[in-house]
Amino acid sequence: MTALLRVTSEDVARVLSCIQPTGSVHLGNYLGALRNWVTGQHDKDVFHGIVDLHALTTTTEPRVVGQATIELAAMLFSIGLDPEVATVFVQSHVPEHSQLGWVMECTVSFGELSRMTQFKDKSAKREAEFVSAGLFTYPALQAADILLYDANEVPVGDDQRQHVEITRDIALRFNHRFGETFVVPEAVTPAAGARVMDLQDPTSKMSKSTETENGCVYLLDDPASIVKKFRRAVTDSDADVRYDPKAKPGVSNLLDILSAATGSAPSALVEHYSQYGPLKQDAADAVIALVEPIQQRYHELMADRGELERLLRVGADRARSVATATLRRTYDAIGLLPC
Ligand code: TRP
């Protein structure tokens, strides 16, 4: 019955977003983006892929990606993605991604892939380390992720715009060569979430690659660690509580977090504080209240692996029903021999 809630009507945009299973979800991911996935699931026909195959571009150890995948899946359901409404799936469960990925590799040029700034940055950073060919062909697999689902919209941050652009180029080129096959997607700016900064370095975005462990609050942190991290949050030496992100980034970040967690505007919240201590305490308490129910659902789901696997099968089945049709259409357009 709940299946009726799913938005599948022809005139509703299909939206695809994917996330790599690398590392734990932190407050910046949640308040900045993932929370909007949850509210957005009712407005459009949303597909959310956990792209484990993309993570293989930098993986060298057994079982790491699988574990990260199940944890991320549990987290996505725990924050409120409803498997009856949103299609949540694991990329490797839908073999059409790899299959269409090859077609994409043959539709993009070596030169185009060489110009991808993410490849240039990542391969340069890896210096003497192993640089897999997958790191180079990564955008072709990403194009397959997008085109398989006839996605109209792909919400991405600036770092991924180039990958959506190349996907459009690939789709147009393919359609030109072999006839109308793919929906040409558009990169859209995700609904603006809160901009959460590092608690130790409030001029940088909160990120798991932070040098100071205390700067990043994970959704699965226990209450004591959350309190500790907020208590140690960097503020400034004048003791006046004002919302001024430029002059007072630390204090403003605390107000932004408190605002995102409670729904009150920073300008209203600021009235209640004359000292940093109580602001830090309240921000910590609000975050604890926010993550508590998420953590509870997460631990329940992680303890019920069968249920988690069932939910992912539901997503994979739904994803495959779209993906097989697109792959078939692609092979037919090229004129590959049917088997
Ligand atoms: N490359 C994206 C990232 O690193 C992840 C990704 C893979 C993606 N496939 C996608 C994002 C398809 C949007 C659509 O964040």
mmCIF file of C-alpha atoms and ligand atoms in Angstrom:
data_model
loop_
_atom_site.group_PDB
_atom_site.id
_atom_site.type_symbol
_atom_site.label_atom_id
_atom_site.label_comp_id
_atom_site.label_asym_id
_atom_site.label_seq_id
_atom_site.Cartn_x
_atom_site.Cartn_y
_atom_site.Cartn_z
ATOM 1 C CA MET A 1 0.000 0.000 0.000
ATOM 2 C CA THR A 2 2.794 2.399 0.919
ATOM 3 C CA ALA A 3 4.158 1.860 -2.574
ATOM 4 C CA LEU A 4 1.479 4.298 -3.694
ATOM 5 C CA LEU A 5 3.472 7.047 -2.045
ATOM 6 C CA ARG A 6 6.243 6.647 -4.566
ATOM 7 C CA VAL A 7 6.464 9.441 -7.062
ATOM 8 C CA THR A 8 6.609 7.763 -10.440
ATOM 9 C CA SER A 9 4.426 9.921 -12.583
ATOM 10 C CA GLU A 10 5.853 10.755 -15.998
ATOM 11 C CA ASP A 11 6.010 14.477 -15.387
ATOM 12 C CA VAL A 12 7.958 14.287 -12.160
ATOM 13 C CA ALA A 13 11.684 14.722 -12.577
ATOM 14 C CA ARG A 14 13.898 11.711 -12.008
ATOM 15 C CA VAL A 15 16.777 12.630 -9.719
ATOM 16 C CA LEU A 16 19.932 10.616 -9.232
ATOM 17 C CA SER A 17 22.513 11.154 -6.534
ATOM 18 C CA CYS A 18 25.272 8.793 -5.609
ATOM 19 C CA ILE A 19 27.623 8.609 -2.689
ATOM 20 C CA GLN A 20 30.840 6.686 -2.253
ATOM 21 C CA PRO A 21 31.078 4.343 0.720
ATOM 22 C CA THR A 22 34.220 5.834 2.176
ATOM 23 C CA GLY A 23 34.327 6.824 5.815
ATOM 24 C CA SER A 24 31.672 7.624 8.359
ATOM 25 C CA VAL A 25 28.956 10.185 7.875
ATOM 26 C CA HIS A 26 29.605 13.404 9.787
ATOM 27 C CA LEU A 27 27.489 16.347 10.796
ATOM 28 C CA GLY A 28 28.608 18.363 7.765
ATOM 29 C CA ASN A 29 27.452 15.623 5.367
ATOM 30 C CA TYR A 30 24.166 15.310 7.195
ATOM 31 C CA LEU A 31 23.172 18.936 7.740
ATOM 32 C CA GLY A 32 24.717 20.037 4.456
ATOM 33 C CA ALA A 33 23.285 17.427 2.110
ATOM 34 C CA LEU A 34 21.849 14.150 3.348
ATOM 35 C CA ARG A 35 19.076 15.717 5.369
ATOM 36 C CA ASN A 36 17.798 17.278 2.156
ATOM 37 C CA TRP A 37 17.745 13.869 0.501
ATOM 38 C CA VAL A 38 15.183 12.892 3.093
ATOM 39 C CA THR A 39 12.935 15.915 2.639
ATOM 40 C CA GLY A 40 13.409 15.762 -1.145
ATOM 41 C CA GLN A 41 12.326 12.145 -1.498
ATOM 42 C CA HIS A 42 8.653 13.079 -1.611
ATOM 43 C CA ASP A 43 8.957 15.746 -4.293
ATOM 44 C CA LYS A 44 10.684 13.875 -7.085
ATOM 45 C CA ASP A 45 11.412 10.346 -8.221
ATOM 46 C CA VAL A 46 14.708 9.869 -6.435
ATOM 47 C CA PHE A 47 17.356 7.212 -6.919
ATOM 48 C CA HIS A 48 20.246 7.039 -4.472
ATOM 49 C CA GLY A 49 23.167 4.808 -5.311
ATOM 50 C CA ILE A 50 25.908 3.707 -2.960
ATOM 51 C CA VAL A 51 28.709 3.532 -5.493
ATOM 52 C CA ASP A 52 30.924 0.765 -4.181
ATOM 53 C CA LEU A 53 32.526 0.141 -7.576
ATOM 54 C CA HIS A 54 33.758 3.727 -7.667
ATOM 55 C CA ALA A 55 35.396 3.149 -4.297
ATOM 56 C CA LEU A 56 37.478 0.364 -5.862
ATOM 57 C CA THR A 57 39.540 2.989 -7.660
ATOM 58 C CA THR A 58 41.460 3.443 -4.422
ATOM 59 C CA THR A 59 40.822 0.205 -2.511
ATOM 60 C CA THR A 60 43.471 -2.428 -1.929
ATOM 61 C CA GLU A 61 42.200 -4.424 1.053
ATOM 62 C CA PRO A 62 39.526 -7.126 1.220
ATOM 63 C CA ARG A 63 36.166 -6.511 2.919
ATOM 64 C CA VAL A 64 36.683 -2.818 3.591
ATOM 65 C CA VAL A 65 34.319 -1.544 0.891
ATOM 66 C CA GLY A 66 31.606 -4.092 1.720
ATOM 67 C CA GLN A 67 31.611 -3.099 5.376
ATOM 68 C CA ALA A 68 31.533 0.598 4.519
ATOM 69 C CA THR A 69 28.666 -0.080 2.105
ATOM 70 C CA ILE A 70 26.443 -1.816 4.634
ATOM 71 C CA GLU A 71 27.181 0.859 7.230
ATOM 72 C CA LEU A 72 26.331 3.643 4.810
ATOM 73 C CA ALA A 73 23.136 1.868 3.748
ATOM 74 C CA ALA A 74 22.085 1.514 7.384
ATOM 75 C CA MET A 75 22.833 5.185 7.907
ATOM 76 C CA LEU A 76 20.792 6.294 4.885
ATOM 77 C CA PHE A 77 17.763 4.369 6.111
ATOM 78 C CA SER A 78 18.332 5.608 9.671
ATOM 79 C CA ILE A 79 18.285 9.274 8.720
ATOM 80 C CA GLY A 80 14.895 8.656 7.116
ATOM 81 C CA LEU A 81 15.207 7.581 3.501
ATOM 82 C CA ASP A 82 12.122 5.452 3.073
ATOM 83 C CA PRO A 83 12.734 2.372 0.936
ATOM 84 C CA GLU A 84 9.119 2.540 -0.223
ATOM 85 C CA VAL A 85 9.594 6.050 -1.509
ATOM 86 C CA ALA A 86 13.229 6.422 -2.515
ATOM 87 C CA THR A 87 15.161 3.849 -4.504
ATOM 88 C CA VAL A 88 18.273 3.143 -2.437
ATOM 89 C CA PHE A 89 20.606 0.657 -4.052
ATOM 90 C CA VAL A 90 24.166 -0.610 -4.134
ATOM 91 C CA GLN A 91 25.920 -0.060 -7.461
ATOM 92 C CA SER A 92 27.478 -3.537 -7.669
ATOM 93 C CA HIS A 93 24.030 -5.109 -7.174
ATOM 94 C CA VAL A 94 23.042 -3.681 -10.536
ATOM 95 C CA PRO A 95 25.523 -5.190 -13.028
ATOM 96 C CA GLU A 96 24.281 -2.872 -15.772
ATOM 97 C CA HIS A 97 26.512 -0.141 -14.290
ATOM 98 C CA SER A 98 29.643 -2.040 -15.299
ATOM 99 C CA GLN A 99 28.120 -3.069 -18.598
ATOM 100 C CA LEU A 100 27.087 0.424 -19.627
ATOM 101 C CA GLY A 101 30.353 1.732 -18.154
ATOM 102 C CA TRP A 102 32.266 -0.012 -20.935
ATOM 103 C CA VAL A 103 30.035 1.515 -23.606
ATOM 104 C CA MET A 104 30.685 4.901 -21.996
ATOM 105 C CA GLU A 105 34.452 4.312 -22.081
ATOM 106 C CA CYS A 106 34.124 3.739 -25.792
ATOM 107 C CA THR A 107 32.088 6.910 -26.237
ATOM 108 C CA VAL A 108 34.431 9.268 -24.373
ATOM 109 C CA SER A 109 37.902 10.112 -25.591
ATOM 110 C CA PHE A 110 41.247 9.734 -23.901
ATOM 111 C CA GLY A 111 41.705 13.482 -24.276
ATOM 112 C CA GLU A 112 38.430 14.307 -22.563
ATOM 113 C CA LEU A 113 39.233 12.055 -19.619
ATOM 114 C CA SER A 114 42.728 13.583 -19.412
ATOM 115 C CA ARG A 115 41.192 17.007 -18.856
ATOM 116 C CA MET A 116 39.181 16.017 -15.782
ATOM 117 C CA THR A 117 40.437 18.138 -12.918
ATOM 118 C CA GLN A 118 39.493 15.532 -10.325
ATOM 119 C CA PHE A 119 41.701 12.979 -12.067
ATOM 120 C CA LYS A 120 44.569 15.440 -12.312
ATOM 121 C CA ASP A 121 44.275 16.370 -8.628
ATOM 122 C CA LYS A 122 43.844 12.858 -7.329
ATOM 123 C CA SER A 123 46.565 11.286 -9.427
ATOM 124 C CA ALA A 124 48.974 14.087 -8.500
ATOM 125 C CA LYS A 125 48.211 13.606 -4.812
ATOM 126 C CA ARG A 126 48.899 9.896 -5.060
ATOM 127 C CA GLU A 127 52.381 10.664 -6.430
ATOM 128 C CA ALA A 128 54.418 7.506 -5.992
ATOM 129 C CA GLU A 129 51.389 5.453 -5.013
ATOM 130 C CA PHE A 130 49.449 3.168 -7.310
ATOM 131 C CA VAL A 131 47.240 5.137 -9.685
ATOM 132 C CA SER A 132 44.647 2.736 -11.057
ATOM 133 C CA ALA A 133 43.332 3.001 -14.590
ATOM 134 C CA GLY A 134 39.925 3.097 -12.877
ATOM 135 C CA LEU A 135 40.808 6.468 -11.406
ATOM 136 C CA PHE A 136 41.206 7.660 -14.996
ATOM 137 C CA THR A 137 38.049 6.045 -16.414
ATOM 138 C CA TYR A 138 35.993 6.933 -13.307
ATOM 139 C CA PRO A 139 33.872 9.546 -15.153
ATOM 140 C CA ALA A 140 32.754 6.924 -17.697
ATOM 141 C CA LEU A 141 31.352 4.759 -14.909
ATOM 142 C CA GLN A 142 29.757 7.833 -13.394
ATOM 143 C CA ALA A 143 28.163 8.615 -16.764
ATOM 144 C CA ALA A 144 26.732 5.097 -16.769
ATOM 145 C CA ASP A 145 25.322 5.651 -13.242
ATOM 146 C CA ILE A 146 23.493 8.704 -14.472
ATOM 147 C CA LEU A 147 22.359 7.654 -17.947
ATOM 148 C CA LEU A 148 21.101 4.227 -16.871
ATOM 149 C CA TYR A 149 18.296 5.845 -14.906
ATOM 150 C CA ASP A 150 17.178 8.435 -17.459
ATOM 151 C CA ALA A 151 17.981 10.989 -14.779
ATOM 152 C CA ASN A 152 16.833 14.516 -15.530
ATOM 153 C CA GLU A 153 18.608 16.070 -12.574
ATOM 154 C CA VAL A 154 21.862 15.296 -10.846
ATOM 155 C CA PRO A 155 22.375 17.390 -7.713
ATOM 156 C CA VAL A 156 26.104 17.884 -7.272
ATOM 157 C CA GLY A 157 28.588 20.195 -5.641
ATOM 158 C CA ASP A 158 31.057 22.180 -7.694
ATOM 159 C CA ASP A 159 33.664 19.412 -7.570
ATOM 160 C CA GLN A 160 31.350 17.104 -9.561
ATOM 161 C CA ARG A 161 29.979 19.518 -12.166
ATOM 162 C CA GLN A 162 32.644 18.611 -14.671
ATOM 163 C CA HIS A 163 31.644 14.949 -14.390
ATOM 164 C CA VAL A 164 28.025 15.785 -15.166
ATOM 165 C CA GLU A 165 29.159 17.949 -18.086
ATOM 166 C CA ILE A 166 31.153 15.078 -19.563
ATOM 167 C CA THR A 167 28.117 12.828 -19.054
ATOM 168 C CA ARG A 168 26.055 15.253 -21.117
ATOM 169 C CA ASP A 169 28.724 15.274 -23.832
ATOM 170 C CA ILE A 170 28.754 11.480 -23.871
ATOM 171 C CA ALA A 171 24.952 11.264 -24.037
ATOM 172 C CA LEU A 172 24.756 13.772 -26.886
ATOM 173 C CA ARG A 173 27.548 12.051 -28.808
ATOM 174 C CA PHE A 174 25.954 8.646 -28.380
ATOM 175 C CA ASN A 175 22.517 9.927 -29.391
ATOM 176 C CA HIS A 176 24.071 11.559 -32.430
ATOM 177 C CA ARG A 177 25.905 8.409 -33.488
ATOM 178 C CA PHE A 178 23.304 5.777 -32.719
ATOM 179 C CA GLY A 179 19.987 7.590 -32.418
ATOM 180 C CA GLU A 180 18.039 8.994 -29.448
ATOM 181 C CA THR A 181 18.834 6.686 -26.555
ATOM 182 C CA PHE A 182 19.739 8.680 -23.482
ATOM 183 C CA VAL A 183 18.053 11.432 -21.549
ATOM 184 C CA VAL A 184 20.548 14.298 -21.372
ATOM 185 C CA PRO A 185 20.869 15.118 -17.661
ATOM 186 C CA GLU A 186 21.407 18.423 -15.980
ATOM 187 C CA ALA A 187 23.611 19.251 -13.023
ATOM 188 C CA VAL A 188 21.497 21.013 -10.431
ATOM 189 C CA THR A 189 22.515 22.815 -7.300
ATOM 190 C CA PRO A 190 21.349 20.788 -4.314
ATOM 191 C CA ALA A 191 18.867 22.421 -1.951
ATOM 192 C CA ALA A 192 21.056 24.533 0.282
ATOM 193 C CA GLY A 193 21.815 22.884 3.569
ATOM 194 C CA ALA A 194 23.761 24.245 6.472
ATOM 195 C CA ARG A 195 27.399 24.991 5.882
ATOM 196 C CA VAL A 196 29.064 23.240 8.779
ATOM 197 C CA MET A 197 32.647 24.190 9.497
ATOM 198 C CA ASP A 198 35.410 22.308 11.273
ATOM 199 C CA LEU A 199 35.143 22.910 15.026
ATOM 200 C CA GLN A 200 38.917 23.286 15.317
ATOM 201 C CA ASP A 201 39.388 25.301 12.144
ATOM 202 C CA PRO A 202 36.132 27.170 11.509
ATOM 203 C CA THR A 203 37.392 28.602 8.233
ATOM 204 C CA SER A 204 37.445 25.123 6.611
ATOM 205 C CA LYS A 205 34.445 22.945 5.899
ATOM 206 C CA MET A 206 33.937 20.053 8.308
ATOM 207 C CA SER A 207 35.535 17.020 6.731
ATOM 208 C CA LYS A 208 36.681 13.586 7.750
ATOM 209 C CA SER A 209 40.156 14.323 6.444
ATOM 210 C CA THR A 210 40.633 16.965 9.114
ATOM 211 C CA GLU A 211 43.947 16.909 10.889
ATOM 212 C CA THR A 212 42.406 17.453 14.273
ATOM 213 C CA GLU A 213 40.121 14.654 15.317
ATOM 214 C CA ASN A 214 38.096 17.024 17.479
ATOM 215 C CA GLY A 215 37.086 19.182 14.535
ATOM 216 C CA CYS A 216 34.697 16.665 13.036
ATOM 217 C CA VAL A 217 31.535 15.333 14.704
ATOM 218 C CA TYR A 218 30.335 11.978 13.395
ATOM 219 C CA LEU A 219 26.694 10.974 13.462
ATOM 220 C CA LEU A 220 27.663 7.884 15.435
ATOM 221 C CA ASP A 221 29.723 9.725 18.068
ATOM 222 C CA ASP A 222 28.591 9.018 21.613
ATOM 223 C CA PRO A 223 27.174 11.913 23.653
ATOM 224 C CA ALA A 224 30.332 12.310 25.757
ATOM 225 C CA SER A 225 32.524 12.753 22.669
ATOM 226 C CA ILE A 226 30.072 15.214 21.181
ATOM 227 C CA VAL A 227 30.142 17.303 24.344
ATOM 228 C CA LYS A 228 33.923 17.130 24.427
ATOM 229 C CA LYS A 229 34.277 18.218 20.810
ATOM 230 C CA PHE A 230 31.940 21.171 21.256
ATOM 231 C CA ARG A 231 33.628 22.232 24.514
ATOM 232 C CA ARG A 232 36.952 22.323 22.726
ATOM 233 C CA ALA A 233 35.568 24.124 19.705
ATOM 234 C CA VAL A 234 37.763 27.032 18.671
ATOM 235 C CA THR A 235 36.094 30.406 19.219
ATOM 236 C CA ASP A 236 38.090 33.593 19.696
ATOM 237 C CA SER A 237 39.557 35.692 22.451
ATOM 238 C CA ASP A 238 36.971 38.433 22.712
ATOM 239 C CA ALA A 239 34.092 37.044 24.667
ATOM 240 C CA ASP A 240 31.186 38.581 22.882
ATOM 241 C CA VAL A 241 28.562 36.341 21.259
ATOM 242 C CA ARG A 242 27.747 37.724 17.826
ATOM 243 C CA TYR A 243 26.694 36.177 14.539
ATOM 244 C CA ASP A 244 29.390 37.343 12.153
ATOM 245 C CA PRO A 245 30.802 34.505 10.008
ATOM 246 C CA LYS A 246 33.676 36.667 8.707
ATOM 247 C CA ALA A 247 34.934 38.218 11.926
ATOM 248 C CA LYS A 248 33.819 35.423 14.272
ATOM 249 C CA PRO A 249 33.798 32.165 12.285
ATOM 250 C CA GLY A 250 33.976 29.855 15.308
ATOM 251 C CA VAL A 251 31.082 31.394 17.224
ATOM 252 C CA SER A 252 29.025 31.771 14.057
ATOM 253 C CA ASN A 253 29.595 28.112 13.209
ATOM 254 C CA LEU A 254 28.254 27.112 16.628
ATOM 255 C CA LEU A 255 25.193 29.290 16.023
ATOM 256 C CA ASP A 256 24.752 27.806 12.545
ATOM 257 C CA ILE A 257 24.900 24.277 13.913
ATOM 258 C CA LEU A 258 22.500 25.103 16.733
ATOM 259 C CA SER A 259 20.219 26.734 14.181
ATOM 260 C CA ALA A 260 20.319 23.751 11.807
ATOM 261 C CA ALA A 261 19.622 21.382 14.690
ATOM 262 C CA THR A 262 16.776 23.361 16.241
ATOM 263 C CA GLY A 263 15.222 25.230 13.319
ATOM 264 C CA SER A 264 15.596 28.667 14.940
ATOM 265 C CA ALA A 265 17.451 31.391 13.068
ATOM 266 C CA PRO A 266 20.961 32.315 14.265
ATOM 267 C CA SER A 267 19.805 35.912 14.708
ATOM 268 C CA ALA A 268 17.125 34.755 17.174
ATOM 269 C CA LEU A 269 19.411 32.323 18.977
ATOM 270 C CA VAL A 270 22.185 34.818 19.507
ATOM 271 C CA GLU A 271 19.949 36.819 21.887
ATOM 272 C CA HIS A 272 20.068 34.011 24.431
ATOM 273 C CA TYR A 273 23.824 34.002 24.931
ATOM 274 C CA SER A 274 26.316 36.289 26.526
ATOM 275 C CA GLN A 275 29.063 33.677 26.967
ATOM 276 C CA TYR A 276 30.619 30.953 24.851
ATOM 277 C CA GLY A 277 30.276 28.152 27.424
ATOM 278 C CA PRO A 278 26.478 27.893 27.420
ATOM 279 C CA LEU A 279 26.385 28.238 23.616
ATOM 280 C CA LYS A 280 28.781 25.321 23.245
ATOM 281 C CA GLN A 281 26.782 23.262 25.719
ATOM 282 C CA ASP A 282 23.489 23.973 23.954
ATOM 283 C CA ALA A 283 24.935 23.253 20.524
ATOM 284 C CA ALA A 284 26.246 19.928 21.847
ATOM 285 C CA ASP A 285 22.897 19.082 23.458
ATOM 286 C CA ALA A 286 20.978 19.958 20.293
ATOM 287 C CA VAL A 287 23.267 17.764 18.199
ATOM 288 C CA ILE A 288 22.933 14.907 20.678
ATOM 289 C CA ALA A 289 19.139 15.182 20.500
ATOM 290 C CA LEU A 290 19.362 15.218 16.710
ATOM 291 C CA VAL A 291 21.556 12.135 16.384
ATOM 292 C CA GLU A 292 20.034 10.060 19.186
ATOM 293 C CA PRO A 293 17.069 8.646 17.230
ATOM 294 C CA ILE A 294 19.290 8.177 14.176
ATOM 295 C CA GLN A 295 21.776 6.184 16.225
ATOM 296 C CA GLN A 296 19.027 4.078 17.730
ATOM 297 C CA ARG A 297 17.649 3.107 14.314
ATOM 298 C CA TYR A 298 21.165 2.561 13.021
ATOM 299 C CA HIS A 299 22.068 0.102 15.751
ATOM 300 C CA GLU A 300 18.749 -1.713 15.351
ATOM 301 C CA LEU A 301 19.302 -2.093 11.628
ATOM 302 C CA MET A 302 22.922 -3.145 11.964
ATOM 303 C CA ALA A 303 21.760 -5.835 14.396
ATOM 304 C CA ASP A 304 19.255 -7.090 11.825
ATOM 305 C CA ARG A 305 21.402 -7.805 8.817
ATOM 306 C CA GLY A 306 18.612 -9.798 7.175
ATOM 307 C CA GLU A 307 16.313 -6.780 7.168
ATOM 308 C CA LEU A 308 19.036 -4.500 5.861
ATOM 309 C CA GLU A 309 19.783 -6.908 3.041
ATOM 310 C CA ARG A 310 16.087 -7.151 2.253
ATOM 311 C CA LEU A 311 15.809 -3.367 1.992
ATOM 312 C CA LEU A 312 18.774 -3.279 -0.364
ATOM 313 C CA ARG A 313 17.217 -6.008 -2.485
ATOM 314 C CA VAL A 314 14.059 -3.945 -2.814
ATOM 315 C CA GLY A 315 16.196 -1.036 -4.037
ATOM 316 C CA ALA A 316 18.287 -3.207 -6.359
ATOM 317 C CA ASP A 317 15.179 -4.770 -7.926
ATOM 318 C CA ARG A 318 13.664 -1.384 -8.606
ATOM 319 C CA ALA A 319 16.938 0.026 -9.923
ATOM 320 C CA ARG A 320 17.460 -2.992 -12.158
ATOM 321 C CA SER A 321 14.025 -2.738 -13.675
ATOM 322 C CA VAL A 322 15.034 0.653 -15.064
ATOM 323 C CA ALA A 323 18.683 -0.199 -15.753
ATOM 324 C CA THR A 324 18.055 -3.389 -17.772
ATOM 325 C CA ALA A 325 15.678 -1.524 -20.081
ATOM 326 C CA THR A 326 18.231 1.240 -20.671
ATOM 327 C CA LEU A 327 21.063 -1.193 -21.345
ATOM 328 C CA ARG A 328 18.870 -3.151 -23.751
ATOM 329 C CA ARG A 329 17.952 0.072 -25.541
ATOM 330 C CA THR A 330 21.648 0.982 -25.758
ATOM 331 C CA TYR A 331 22.722 -2.367 -27.198
ATOM 332 C CA ASP A 332 19.813 -2.247 -29.643
ATOM 333 C CA ALA A 333 20.715 1.284 -30.746
ATOM 334 C CA ILE A 334 24.279 0.152 -31.488
ATOM 335 C CA GLY A 335 22.894 -2.929 -33.137
ATOM 336 C CA LEU A 336 24.639 -5.550 -31.051
ATOM 337 C CA LEU A 337 23.368 -8.997 -31.815
ATOM 338 C CA PRO A 338 20.555 -10.053 -29.465
ATOM 339 C CA CYS A 339 21.224 -13.343 -27.709
HETATM 340 N N1 TRP B 1 31.858 11.051 -8.130
HETATM 341 C C1 TRP B 1 30.908 11.306 -7.078
HETATM 342 C C2 TRP B 1 31.652 11.790 -5.841
HETATM 343 O O1 TRP B 1 32.805 11.501 -5.677
HETATM 344 C C3 TRP B 1 30.133 10.069 -6.728
HETATM 345 C C4 TRP B 1 29.303 9.593 -7.866
HETATM 346 C C5 TRP B 1 29.462 8.454 -8.576
HETATM 347 C C6 TRP B 1 28.157 10.263 -8.394
HETATM 348 N N2 TRP B 1 28.508 8.333 -9.488
HETATM 349 C C7 TRP B 1 27.678 9.405 -9.431
HETATM 350 C C8 TRP B 1 27.498 11.451 -8.088
HETATM 351 C C9 TRP B 1 26.546 9.753 -10.174
HETATM 352 C C10 TRP B 1 26.369 11.802 -8.840
HETATM 353 C C11 TRP B 1 25.908 10.955 -9.874
HETATM 354 O O2 TRP B 1 31.055 12.451 -5.025
#
